[in-house]
Coordinates of C-alpha atoms and ligand atoms in Angstrom, one line a residue:
M1299 CA -15.0 -26.5 -17.3
E1300 CA -18.6 -26.0 -16.2
P1301 CA -19.0 -25.2 -12.8
A1302 CA -21.7 -27.5 -10.6
E1303 CA -22.9 -25.4 -8.4
L1304 CA -22.6 -21.4 -9.0
T1305 CA -23.4 -18.9 -6.4
S1306 CA -23.3 -16.2 -8.6
D1307 CA -22.8 -15.9 -12.3
V1308 CA -21.6 -11.9 -12.9
D1309 CA -20.0 -10.0 -15.1
V1310 CA -17.4 -9.1 -12.9
L1311 CA -15.8 -10.6 -9.7
V1312 CA -13.5 -8.2 -7.7
V1313 CA -11.4 -9.3 -4.7
G1314 CA -10.9 -7.6 -1.7
A1315 CA -12.5 -4.5 -0.3
G1316 CA -10.0 -2.7 0.1
V1317 CA -10.0 1.0 -0.7
T1318 CA -9.1 0.0 -4.3
G1319 CA -11.6 -3.0 -4.3
I1320 CA -14.9 -1.1 -3.3
Y1321 CA -14.1 1.9 -5.7
Q1322 CA -13.8 -1.0 -8.5
L1323 CA -17.2 -2.2 -7.4
Y1324 CA -18.5 1.5 -7.5
R1325 CA -16.9 1.7 -11.0
V1326 CA -18.1 -1.4 -12.6
R1327 CA -21.7 -1.2 -10.9
G1328 CA -22.2 2.3 -12.3
A1329 CA -21.3 1.1 -15.7
G1330 CA -23.9 -1.7 -15.5
F1331 CA -22.2 -4.9 -15.0
S1332 CA -23.5 -7.6 -12.8
V1333 CA -20.7 -7.9 -10.1
T1334 CA -20.1 -9.7 -7.0
L1335 CA -17.3 -8.7 -4.7
L1336 CA -15.2 -11.6 -2.4
E1337 CA -13.4 -10.5 0.9
A1338 CA -11.5 -12.7 3.4
G1339 CA -12.3 -10.6 6.0
D1340 CA -15.5 -10.3 8.1
G1341 CA -15.3 -6.7 7.4
V1342 CA -15.0 -4.0 4.6
G1343 CA -11.7 -2.4 4.2
G1344 CA -8.9 -4.4 3.4
T1345 CA -5.5 -2.9 4.7
W1346 CA -7.6 -0.6 7.3
Y1347 CA -9.5 -3.7 8.2
W1348 CA -6.3 -5.7 9.1
N1349 CA -4.0 -3.5 10.0
R1350 CA -6.4 -2.3 13.4
Y1351 CA -2.7 -2.2 15.9
P1352 CA -2.5 1.1 18.0
G1353 CA -1.2 3.6 16.7
A1354 CA -2.6 2.8 13.4
R1355 CA -3.1 6.1 11.3
F1356 CA -3.2 7.0 7.8
D1357 CA 0.4 9.2 7.1
S1358 CA -1.1 11.0 3.5
E1359 CA -3.7 13.8 4.5
S1360 CA -7.0 11.9 4.9
Y1361 CA -9.1 14.2 2.5
T1362 CA -6.2 13.3 -0.5
Y1363 CA -6.9 9.2 0.7
A1364 CA -10.2 9.7 0.5
Y1365 CA -12.6 9.2 -2.8
L1366 CA -13.2 12.0 -4.9
F1367 CA -15.7 10.8 -7.1
S1368 CA -19.2 11.9 -5.1
R1369 CA -19.0 15.8 -3.9
E1370 CA -21.7 14.8 -1.5
L1371 CA -19.5 12.5 0.0
F1372 CA -16.5 14.9 0.4
D1373 CA -19.1 17.2 1.6
E1374 CA -20.9 15.3 4.2
W1375 CA -18.0 13.4 5.9
V1376 CA -15.8 14.9 8.8
W1377 CA -12.4 13.7 8.9
R1378 CA -11.3 14.4 12.4
E1379 CA -7.8 14.8 11.7
H1380 CA -5.6 15.7 8.6
F1381 CA -3.9 12.7 9.3
A1382 CA -6.7 10.0 10.8
E1383 CA -6.6 7.1 12.8
Q1384 CA -7.5 3.4 12.1
P1385 CA -11.0 3.3 13.2
E1386 CA -11.9 6.5 11.5
T1387 CA -10.8 5.2 8.4
E1388 CA -12.6 1.7 8.6
R1389 CA -15.8 4.0 9.6
Y1390 CA -15.5 6.0 6.6
L1391 CA -14.6 2.8 4.7
N1392 CA -18.4 1.4 5.8
H1393 CA -20.0 4.5 5.0
V1394 CA -18.9 4.7 1.8
V1395 CA -20.2 1.2 1.3
D1396 CA -23.6 1.8 2.3
R1397 CA -24.0 5.0 0.9
F1398 CA -23.7 3.6 -2.5
A1399 CA -25.3 0.6 -1.6
L1400 CA -22.1 -1.6 -2.4
R1401 CA -22.9 -4.2 0.6
D1402 CA -25.0 -6.2 -1.2
H1403 CA -22.8 -7.1 -3.7
M1404 CA -20.2 -8.3 -1.5
R1405 CA -19.2 -11.4 0.4
F1406 CA -17.6 -11.4 3.5
G1407 CA -15.2 -14.3 5.4
A1408 CA -14.6 -15.6 1.2
R1409 CA -11.1 -16.2 0.4
V1410 CA -10.4 -16.8 -2.7
T1411 CA -8.6 -20.1 -2.8
Q1412 CA -8.6 -20.5 -6.7
A1413 CA -9.6 -19.1 -9.9
V1414 CA -9.4 -20.5 -13.1
Y1415 CA -9.7 -19.4 -16.7
D1416 CA -12.1 -21.3 -18.8
E1417 CA -10.8 -20.7 -22.1
A1418 CA -14.0 -22.1 -24.3
S1419 CA -16.5 -19.7 -22.2
G1420 CA -13.9 -16.5 -21.4
S1421 CA -14.7 -16.5 -18.5
W1422 CA -13.0 -17.3 -14.5
I1423 CA -14.5 -19.8 -12.4
V1424 CA -13.7 -18.7 -8.7
D1425 CA -13.6 -20.5 -5.6
A1426 CA -13.7 -19.3 -2.1
S1427 CA -12.7 -20.4 1.3
D1428 CA -16.7 -20.4 2.4
G1429 CA -17.3 -23.2 -0.1
T1430 CA -18.7 -21.0 -2.7
R1431 CA -18.2 -20.8 -6.4
H1432 CA -18.7 -18.0 -8.9
R1433 CA -18.0 -17.3 -12.8
A1434 CA -17.2 -13.9 -13.8
R1435 CA -16.7 -13.2 -17.5
F1436 CA -13.6 -10.5 -15.5
L1437 CA -11.8 -11.0 -12.6
I1438 CA -10.5 -8.2 -10.4
A1439 CA -8.0 -8.8 -8.0
A1440 CA -7.9 -5.7 -5.7
T1441 CA -6.0 -8.3 -3.3
G1442 CA -3.2 -4.9 -2.1
V1443 CA 0.0 -4.7 -2.0
L1444 CA 0.7 -5.2 1.6
S1445 CA -2.1 -8.1 2.4
V1446 CA 0.2 -11.2 3.0
L1447 CA 1.9 -10.8 6.4
Y1448 CA 6.2 -11.8 6.4
F1449 CA 7.4 -13.5 9.7
P1450 CA 10.7 -13.6 10.1
D1451 CA 11.9 -17.1 10.0
V1452 CA 13.0 -17.0 13.4
P1453 CA 13.5 -20.3 15.5
G1454 CA 10.8 -20.8 18.2
R1455 CA 8.1 -18.4 17.0
E1456 CA 5.6 -20.8 17.5
D1457 CA 6.7 -22.0 21.2
F1458 CA 6.2 -18.6 22.7
Q1459 CA 2.8 -19.0 25.2
G1460 CA 2.2 -15.4 25.6
V1461 CA 0.2 -13.1 23.5
S1462 CA 1.6 -12.7 20.0
H1463 CA 0.1 -10.4 17.2
H1464 CA 1.7 -9.2 13.9
T1465 CA 0.5 -5.6 12.7
G1466 CA -1.2 -6.6 9.9
R1467 CA -3.7 -9.4 11.5
W1468 CA -4.5 -7.1 14.6
P1469 CA -7.2 -8.7 16.4
S1470 CA -10.6 -6.9 16.6
T1471 CA -11.0 -7.1 20.4
P1472 CA -8.9 -4.8 22.0
V1473 CA -5.4 -6.1 23.4
D1474 CA -4.7 -5.3 26.7
F1475 CA -1.4 -3.7 27.2
V1476 CA -1.5 -2.1 30.5
G1477 CA 1.3 -3.2 33.0
K1478 CA 2.5 -5.8 30.3
R1479 CA 6.2 -6.5 29.4
V1480 CA 6.1 -6.1 25.5
A1481 CA 8.4 -6.7 22.9
V1482 CA 8.0 -5.1 19.9
I1483 CA 10.2 -6.4 16.8
G1484 CA 10.7 -4.2 13.5
T1485 CA 10.8 -0.5 13.1
G1486 CA 9.5 0.3 9.6
S1487 CA 6.3 2.3 9.4
S1488 CA 4.2 0.1 11.4
G1489 CA 6.5 -0.6 14.1
V1490 CA 7.1 3.0 14.3
Q1491 CA 3.7 3.9 15.0
V1492 CA 3.1 1.2 17.3
V1493 CA 6.1 1.8 19.7
P1494 CA 4.8 5.3 20.8
A1495 CA 1.5 4.8 21.2
I1496 CA 1.5 1.4 23.7
A1497 CA 4.8 3.1 25.5
A1498 CA 3.0 5.0 28.4
D1499 CA 0.9 1.6 29.2
V1500 CA 2.9 -1.2 29.1
E1501 CA 5.4 -1.9 32.4
S1502 CA 8.6 -2.3 29.9
L1503 CA 9.0 -2.1 26.2
T1504 CA 11.9 -3.9 24.2
V1505 CA 12.1 -2.3 20.5
Y1506 CA 14.1 -5.2 18.7
Q1507 CA 15.6 -2.9 15.4
R1508 CA 17.3 -4.5 13.0
T1509 CA 17.8 -1.5 10.4
A1510 CA 17.3 1.8 11.6
N1511 CA 14.8 4.4 9.7
W1512 CA 14.9 8.2 8.8
C1513 CA 11.6 8.9 10.7
T1514 CA 10.5 12.5 10.6
P1515 CA 7.5 14.1 12.4
L1516 CA 3.5 13.0 10.5
N1517 CA 3.1 16.7 12.5
N1518 CA -0.8 15.4 12.5
A1519 CA -3.4 17.8 13.5
P1520 CA -7.1 18.0 14.7
I1521 CA -9.1 19.4 11.4
T1522 CA -10.8 23.0 12.7
P1523 CA -14.0 24.1 11.7
D1524 CA -12.4 26.6 9.4
E1525 CA -10.3 24.2 7.5
Q1526 CA -13.1 22.0 7.2
A1527 CA -15.3 24.9 5.6
R1528 CA -11.8 25.6 3.4
L1529 CA -11.5 22.1 2.2
R1530 CA -15.5 21.8 1.4
A1531 CA -14.8 25.3 -0.7
D1532 CA -11.9 23.9 -2.6
F1533 CA -13.1 20.7 -3.3
D1534 CA -13.0 21.4 -7.2
A1535 CA -9.3 22.7 -6.9
I1536 CA -8.1 20.1 -4.4
R1537 CA -9.4 17.5 -6.8
A1538 CA -7.8 19.2 -10.0
T1539 CA -4.6 19.2 -7.8
L1540 CA -4.6 16.0 -6.8
D1541 CA -5.9 14.4 -10.4
A1542 CA -2.8 16.3 -12.0
S1543 CA -0.1 15.5 -9.2
P1544 CA 2.6 13.2 -10.0
S1545 CA 2.6 11.1 -6.8
G1546 CA -1.2 12.3 -5.9
F1547 CA -0.8 14.8 -3.5
L1548 CA -1.4 18.5 -2.4
H1549 CA 2.2 19.6 -1.6
V1550 CA 3.8 21.6 -4.0
P1551 CA 7.3 20.8 -5.0
H1552 CA 9.9 23.0 -4.2
D1553 CA 11.7 25.3 -6.4
R1554 CA 15.5 25.4 -5.4
A1555 CA 18.2 23.1 -5.1
T1556 CA 19.9 22.5 -1.6
F1557 CA 23.3 24.1 -2.6
E1558 CA 21.4 27.3 -3.8
D1559 CA 20.8 28.5 0.0
S1560 CA 23.1 29.6 2.2
E1561 CA 24.2 27.7 5.1
E1562 CA 22.1 29.8 7.7
E1563 CA 18.8 29.5 5.0
R1564 CA 19.2 25.8 4.6
R1565 CA 19.0 25.6 8.2
A1566 CA 15.6 27.4 8.3
F1567 CA 14.4 25.3 5.5
Y1568 CA 15.0 22.1 6.9
E1569 CA 13.3 23.4 9.9
K1570 CA 10.3 24.2 7.6
M1571 CA 10.4 20.7 6.2
W1572 CA 10.9 19.1 10.0
S1573 CA 7.8 21.0 10.8
S1574 CA 5.6 20.2 7.4
P1575 CA 2.9 17.5 7.3
G1576 CA 3.9 14.1 6.2
F1577 CA 5.1 13.4 2.6
A1578 CA 5.9 17.1 2.6
K1579 CA 9.1 16.2 3.4
L1580 CA 9.7 14.5 -0.1
I1581 CA 7.6 16.4 -2.1
S1582 CA 8.5 19.5 -1.1
H1583 CA 12.3 19.6 -0.4
Y1584 CA 14.6 21.2 -2.4
T1585 CA 14.5 19.5 -5.8
D1586 CA 17.9 17.4 -5.4
L1587 CA 17.4 15.7 -2.4
L1588 CA 17.2 12.4 -3.8
V1589 CA 19.4 12.7 -6.9
D1590 CA 22.4 14.4 -5.4
P1591 CA 23.6 11.8 -2.5
A1592 CA 25.7 15.9 -1.5
A1593 CA 22.5 17.4 -1.3
N1594 CA 21.0 13.7 1.0
A1595 CA 23.8 14.2 2.9
Q1596 CA 23.0 17.7 4.3
W1597 CA 19.7 16.7 5.6
C1598 CA 20.4 13.4 7.2
E1599 CA 23.1 15.4 9.0
F1600 CA 20.3 17.7 9.7
L1601 CA 18.3 14.6 11.2
V1602 CA 21.2 13.3 12.9
D1603 CA 21.2 15.9 15.2
K1604 CA 17.7 16.1 15.9
I1605 CA 18.0 12.1 16.8
R1606 CA 21.1 13.2 19.0
T1607 CA 19.1 16.0 20.3
I1608 CA 15.7 14.3 21.4
V1609 CA 17.5 11.2 22.5
K1610 CA 18.9 11.9 25.5
D1611 CA 21.0 8.4 25.9
P1612 CA 24.0 9.1 23.4
A1613 CA 24.2 5.2 22.7
T1614 CA 20.6 5.0 22.2
A1615 CA 20.6 7.9 19.7
E1616 CA 24.1 6.5 18.2
R1617 CA 21.5 2.9 17.7
L1618 CA 18.9 4.8 16.2
I1619 CA 20.6 6.9 13.7
P1620 CA 20.1 5.2 9.7
K1621 CA 23.8 4.0 8.8
G1622 CA 24.2 2.7 5.2
H1623 CA 21.4 4.4 3.4
R1624 CA 20.2 7.5 2.5
F1625 CA 16.9 9.6 3.1
G1626 CA 14.1 8.4 0.7
E1627 CA 16.1 4.9 -0.4
H1628 CA 13.6 3.5 2.0
R1629 CA 10.2 4.5 2.3
P1630 CA 9.9 7.0 5.0
P1631 CA 8.0 6.3 8.4
F1632 CA 6.3 9.5 9.6
V1633 CA 6.4 9.6 13.1
T1634 CA 4.5 10.7 16.3
G1635 CA 7.2 11.0 19.4
Y1636 CA 9.1 8.2 18.6
Y1637 CA 12.4 9.4 19.2
E1638 CA 11.0 10.8 22.0
V1639 CA 9.8 7.5 23.8
F1640 CA 13.4 6.6 24.0
N1641 CA 14.1 8.4 27.0
R1642 CA 10.9 6.9 29.0
P1643 CA 12.8 4.7 31.5
N1644 CA 10.4 1.9 30.7
V1645 CA 11.5 1.7 26.8
S1646 CA 14.9 0.1 25.5
L1647 CA 16.4 -0.5 22.0
V1648 CA 17.8 -3.7 20.8
D1649 CA 20.3 -3.4 18.0
L1650 CA 19.6 -6.9 16.2
K1651 CA 22.6 -6.1 14.3
Q1652 CA 25.0 -6.2 17.1
T1653 CA 23.0 -8.9 19.1
P1654 CA 20.7 -10.8 16.1
I1655 CA 17.6 -13.0 17.4
V1656 CA 19.1 -16.4 18.5
R1657 CA 15.0 -17.9 18.9
V1658 CA 11.7 -17.1 20.4
T1659 CA 11.1 -19.2 23.4
S1660 CA 8.4 -20.0 25.5
T1661 CA 8.5 -17.0 27.3
G1662 CA 10.4 -13.8 25.6
I1663 CA 13.2 -13.7 22.8
E1664 CA 16.9 -14.8 23.3
T1665 CA 19.5 -12.8 21.6
A1666 CA 23.2 -13.2 21.9
D1667 CA 22.9 -10.7 25.2
G1668 CA 20.4 -13.3 26.8
V1669 CA 16.8 -14.1 27.1
E1670 CA 14.6 -10.9 27.8
E1671 CA 10.8 -12.1 29.6
V1672 CA 8.0 -10.6 27.4
D1673 CA 4.1 -11.0 28.2
I1674 CA 3.3 -9.6 24.3
I1675 CA 5.2 -9.8 20.9
V1676 CA 4.2 -7.4 18.6
W1677 CA 5.5 -8.6 15.0
A1678 CA 6.1 -5.5 12.9
T1679 CA 7.9 -7.6 10.4
G1680 CA 6.1 -6.0 7.0
F1681 CA 5.1 -7.8 4.2
D1682 CA 5.2 -9.7 1.0
F1683 CA 5.0 -7.0 -1.0
G1684 CA 3.3 -6.3 -5.0
T1685 CA 3.2 -10.0 -5.7
G1686 CA 2.3 -11.6 -2.1
A1687 CA -1.7 -12.0 -2.7
L1688 CA -1.8 -12.8 -6.4
A1689 CA 1.0 -15.4 -5.9
R1690 CA -1.6 -17.1 -3.0
M1691 CA -5.2 -17.3 -5.0
G1692 CA -4.6 -20.4 -7.2
I1693 CA -4.5 -18.3 -10.3
R1694 CA -4.5 -20.7 -13.4
G1695 CA -4.9 -18.7 -16.8
R1696 CA -4.2 -20.2 -20.6
D1697 CA -3.3 -23.8 -20.8
G1698 CA -3.7 -23.9 -16.9
V1699 CA -0.8 -21.6 -16.0
A1700 CA -0.1 -20.6 -12.5
L1701 CA 0.4 -16.8 -12.3
E1702 CA 2.9 -17.4 -9.5
E1703 CA 5.0 -19.4 -12.6
H1704 CA 4.5 -17.0 -14.8
W1705 CA 5.9 -14.4 -12.5
A1706 CA 8.8 -16.5 -11.2
D1707 CA 11.8 -13.6 -12.3
G1708 CA 9.2 -11.0 -11.2
P1709 CA 6.1 -9.5 -12.6
R1710 CA 5.6 -8.9 -15.5
T1711 CA 2.4 -6.5 -16.9
F1712 CA 1.0 -3.8 -18.7
L1713 CA 0.2 -0.2 -16.8
G1714 CA 0.0 -2.5 -13.7
I1715 CA -3.6 -3.6 -14.8
Q1716 CA -2.8 -7.0 -17.0
T1717 CA -0.4 -9.7 -18.0
T1718 CA 0.0 -11.8 -20.8
R1719 CA -1.7 -15.2 -21.0
F1720 CA -4.1 -14.1 -18.5
P1721 CA -7.4 -13.1 -20.2
N1722 CA -9.6 -10.9 -18.8
F1723 CA -7.9 -10.3 -15.5
F1724 CA -7.0 -7.6 -14.2
F1725 CA -5.3 -6.2 -10.5
P1726 CA -5.6 -2.8 -9.8
G1727 CA -3.1 -1.3 -6.8
G1728 CA -0.8 -4.5 -7.5
P1729 CA 2.4 -5.1 -8.7
H1730 CA 3.7 -1.7 -10.8
A1731 CA 1.1 0.2 -9.5
A1732 CA 1.6 3.2 -7.2
A1733 CA 4.7 5.1 -6.1
G1734 CA 2.7 7.9 -3.8
N1735 CA -0.4 8.5 -2.8
N1736 CA -2.3 4.9 -3.5
P1737 CA -5.8 5.4 -3.8
R1738 CA -5.1 8.2 -6.3
Y1739 CA -2.9 5.8 -8.6
N1740 CA -4.8 2.9 -7.8
G1741 CA -8.4 4.8 -8.6
D1742 CA -6.7 5.4 -12.2
Q1743 CA -6.0 2.0 -12.7
A1744 CA -9.7 0.9 -11.4
D1745 CA -11.6 4.1 -13.9
F1746 CA -9.2 2.7 -16.5
I1747 CA -10.2 -1.3 -16.1
T1748 CA -14.0 0.1 -16.0
E1749 CA -13.5 1.7 -19.3
T1750 CA -11.3 -1.1 -20.7
L1751 CA -14.3 -3.1 -19.9
T1752 CA -16.8 -1.6 -21.4
H1753 CA -15.0 -1.3 -24.8
V1754 CA -15.0 -4.7 -25.0
R1755 CA -18.6 -4.8 -24.5
E1756 CA -19.3 -2.5 -26.8
S1757 CA -17.1 -3.7 -29.4
G1758 CA -19.1 -6.8 -29.0
F1759 CA -16.0 -9.0 -28.1
D1760 CA -15.7 -10.9 -24.7
T1761 CA -12.2 -11.3 -24.0
I1762 CA -9.3 -8.9 -23.6
E1763 CA -5.7 -9.8 -23.1
V1764 CA -2.5 -7.9 -23.3
G1765 CA 0.2 -8.7 -26.0
A1766 CA 2.9 -9.3 -25.5
A1767 CA 5.3 -6.5 -26.8
A1768 CA 3.1 -4.1 -24.5
E1769 CA 3.8 -6.0 -21.8
E1770 CA 7.7 -6.2 -22.5
K1771 CA 8.1 -3.0 -23.2
W1772 CA 5.9 -1.5 -19.8
T1773 CA 8.3 -4.1 -18.0
S1774 CA 11.2 -2.9 -18.9
M1775 CA 10.6 0.5 -19.0
V1776 CA 9.3 0.2 -15.0
D1777 CA 12.7 -2.2 -14.0
R1778 CA 15.2 0.6 -16.0
G1779 CA 13.9 3.3 -13.7
A1780 CA 14.4 1.5 -10.9
M1781 CA 17.6 2.0 -11.5
S1782 CA 17.7 5.7 -11.9
P1783 CA 19.0 8.4 -9.3
G1784 CA 16.7 9.3 -7.1
S1785 CA 14.6 6.1 -7.0
F1786 CA 13.9 3.3 -3.8
G1787 CA 17.2 1.8 -3.1
E1788 CA 17.4 -2.0 -3.9
S1789 CA 17.5 -2.9 -0.1
S1790 CA 14.3 -1.3 -0.1
Y1791 CA 11.2 -3.8 0.0
Y1792 CA 10.2 -2.4 -3.3
F1793 CA 12.7 -4.8 -4.9
G1794 CA 11.4 -7.7 -2.8
T1795 CA 14.6 -7.8 -0.4
N1796 CA 12.6 -8.5 2.5
I1797 CA 11.2 -11.9 1.7
P1798 CA 14.0 -14.4 1.3
G1799 CA 14.0 -16.3 -2.3
K1800 CA 11.6 -13.6 -4.1
P1801 CA 12.8 -12.5 -7.2
R1802 CA 15.0 -8.7 -7.1
K1803 CA 12.6 -6.9 -9.1
Y1804 CA 11.1 -3.3 -8.7
L1805 CA 7.4 -3.9 -7.6
L1806 CA 6.2 -0.3 -8.0
N1807 CA 5.5 1.6 -11.1
S1808 CA 8.8 3.9 -11.6
A1809 CA 7.6 6.3 -13.7
G1810 CA 4.3 7.3 -12.1
R1811 CA 1.6 8.3 -12.5
P1812 CA 2.3 10.7 -16.0
R1813 CA 3.5 8.1 -17.6
L1814 CA 0.4 5.7 -16.7
F1815 CA -1.7 9.1 -18.1
K1816 CA 0.4 8.9 -21.4
E1817 CA 0.2 5.2 -22.0
I1818 CA -3.8 5.2 -21.0
A1819 CA -4.6 7.9 -23.3
R1820 CA -2.3 6.0 -26.1
V1821 CA -4.3 2.7 -25.8
V1822 CA -7.5 5.0 -26.5
E1823 CA -5.9 7.1 -29.3
T1824 CA -5.2 3.5 -31.0
D1825 CA -8.3 1.4 -30.1
Y1826 CA -7.1 -0.7 -27.7
A1827 CA -3.8 -1.7 -29.9
A1828 CA -1.8 -2.9 -27.1
F1829 CA -4.7 -5.6 -26.7
R1830 CA -6.2 -8.7 -28.4
L1831 CA -9.8 -8.7 -28.3
S1832 CA -11.5 -11.6 -29.3
R1833 CA -14.5 -13.8 -29.0
A1834 CA -14.7 -17.1 -26.5
P1835 CA -15.4 -20.0 -28.6
E1836 CA -18.2 -20.9 -26.5
R1837 CA -20.0 -17.3 -26.6
Q1838 CA -22.6 -16.7 -23.5
D1839 CA -24.3 -14.4 -25.3
G1840 CA -26.0 -13.4 -29.0
R1841 CA -23.7 -10.4 -29.8
T1842 CA -21.6 -10.4 -32.8
P1843 CA -18.3 -7.8 -32.9
P1844 CA -18.1 -5.5 -35.5
E1845 CA -16.4 -7.3 -39.0
Ligands
NAP2955 P1 8.4 -2.7 6.7 O1 8.6 -1.4 6.7 O2 9.1 -3.8 5.6 O3 9.1 -3.0 8.1 C1 9.3 -4.3 8.7 C2 10.5 -4.3 9.8 O4 10.4 -5.6 10.4 C3 11.5 -3.6 9.0 O5 12.5 -2.9 10.3 C4 12.9 -5.0 9.1 O6 13.8 -4.7 9.3 C5 12.2 -5.9 10.3 N1 12.6 -7.0 10.5 C6 12.2 -7.7 8.9 N2 12.6 -9.2 9.0 C7 13.4 -9.3 10.4 C8 14.1 -10.2 10.9 N3 14.1 -11.3 10.4 N4 14.1 -9.7 12.5 C9 14.2 -8.5 12.7 N5 13.7 -7.5 12.0 C10 13.2 -7.8 10.9 O7 7.1 -3.2 7.4 P2 5.7 -2.3 7.8 O8 6.6 -1.3 8.7 O9 4.8 -2.9 8.0 O10 5.4 -1.1 6.6 C11 5.3 -1.4 4.9 C12 4.4 -0.4 4.6 O11 3.2 -0.7 5.5 C13 5.0 0.4 4.7 O12 6.3 1.0 4.0 C14 4.1 1.6 4.0 O13 3.8 1.8 3.0 C15 2.5 1.3 4.9 N6 2.4 1.5 5.9 C16 2.1 2.4 6.2 C17 1.4 3.1 7.3 C18 0.7 4.6 7.3 O14 0.9 5.5 7.8 N7 -0.2 4.8 6.7 C19 1.7 2.8 8.3 C20 2.2 1.3 8.3 C21 2.7 0.9 7.4 P3 14.7 -4.6 7.7 O15 14.4 -2.8 7.3 O16 16.0 -4.6 8.8 O17 14.3 -5.5 7.2

């Protein structure tokens, strides 16, 4: 295929200016490749650009989520809070892009509509919604796992005449909640952040909950000048810990199991966990929390007590208590004042399992109990996780095979970065990627991809495609691991369960970072034996590979 007119003709085309795409661009530029980055949005940030709803903030510590490749960057950026709010994160990412002169390589408002592999030239021809066409040897889709919105198929959704927004496409102009009647549908991590953030402003707030979640406090706080100084002094140690951590956090694993402690000691430990920051409640918890149902039940009992103590209305408290899944079976949300909000006279909770939504009307939401008139509907109903974006980009590999058909039974990958039949195509931070603090794992993948492209270039080849055996081994490892005790449950969206008709396949890397590191080391030791390196029939340059 010979493109008519190219806007750019580069070594590497990166898609997505989120945390992973920015870093990938930085790395491949640093390795001497020419690069264009296409971004659908009008600004930098990816998830942190689109999810600007009230209350949106990190639930990983700011300095552990941030980039660690530059000490100067770490030193000069002052995070205001341990868990930064969305505007601060968006400012940070813009700062990084400008500081490392990356913006000139980015095209905004350019959503990829089609990406076709041209076998003859061993390159990708990529079309974007702004009418531009690009050619690149390597295509790297850093399109994220939470970028395609999910709206439930509720009759009448389009008929609503009020204001309606999905948390994942929040407008950049402020939404005025003051004195408004508001419905929030969905109580995952996004919904439970929005609810307390708007409750004081609104006239009334109705929370539509289908599945109650095990919410625990985020325990956010401003970073004091002393803490700031300590963070800077500890940069090397922080980086070393994060680099070695299986989940990419600073939290230290505990060394005791639940029933090694007396009831009294357990109670004290649970209180300590309740007051600990964010994901410490998973990582620094009793070692058997996720693997021993009896241990998990003890912690859940403690949480039930907390909910019943905080929420004054017993009937509301009962509805807020999760039934049918253990703590950690779903991705746990971390909250600030969520349960407390239900003590406000203007906030009510609808249990959709008892009274499902019948339809959205032009003026409100109808359940079996009648119509609730509202001015604003917030859809906090989640995303087509993992494969959503990649399946919608018109990606066509060898012989025109469509990625979404290649993955019709679920994603098949090696290291969560490549799949067979799609040479020179990589997807860091996509399916089979992180279970933990995303930027750390996605950064590992971006580093390895950069090394791989460099290896291909230095070997004198120009195409690289993972072999079927490596893909099969990695994919079955992921699928097997997903069934092991302690992993997320099949009712979690990590299995695609929230999307009707989506294959029930695990979408994360169930073995975590240590396995990724091990396999990367093996790839390097075996001189990339898992991959097939070749020359494209029509070479674009004059290099000859070694015999
Ligand atoms: P989510 O966890 O998928 O939650 C979606 C919510 O919508 C669930 O409560 C779900 O109920 C509900 N829902 C779906 N279909 C529905 C229907 N037909 N009727 C009624 N309710 C329905 O999505 P999310 O809250 O946007 O979070 C997604 C992920 O984004 C999180 O797990 C996290 O990884 C990330 N996130 C992170 C942060 C942060 O603090 N850094 C903040 C927000 C999000 P069911 O549970 O019954 O399906």
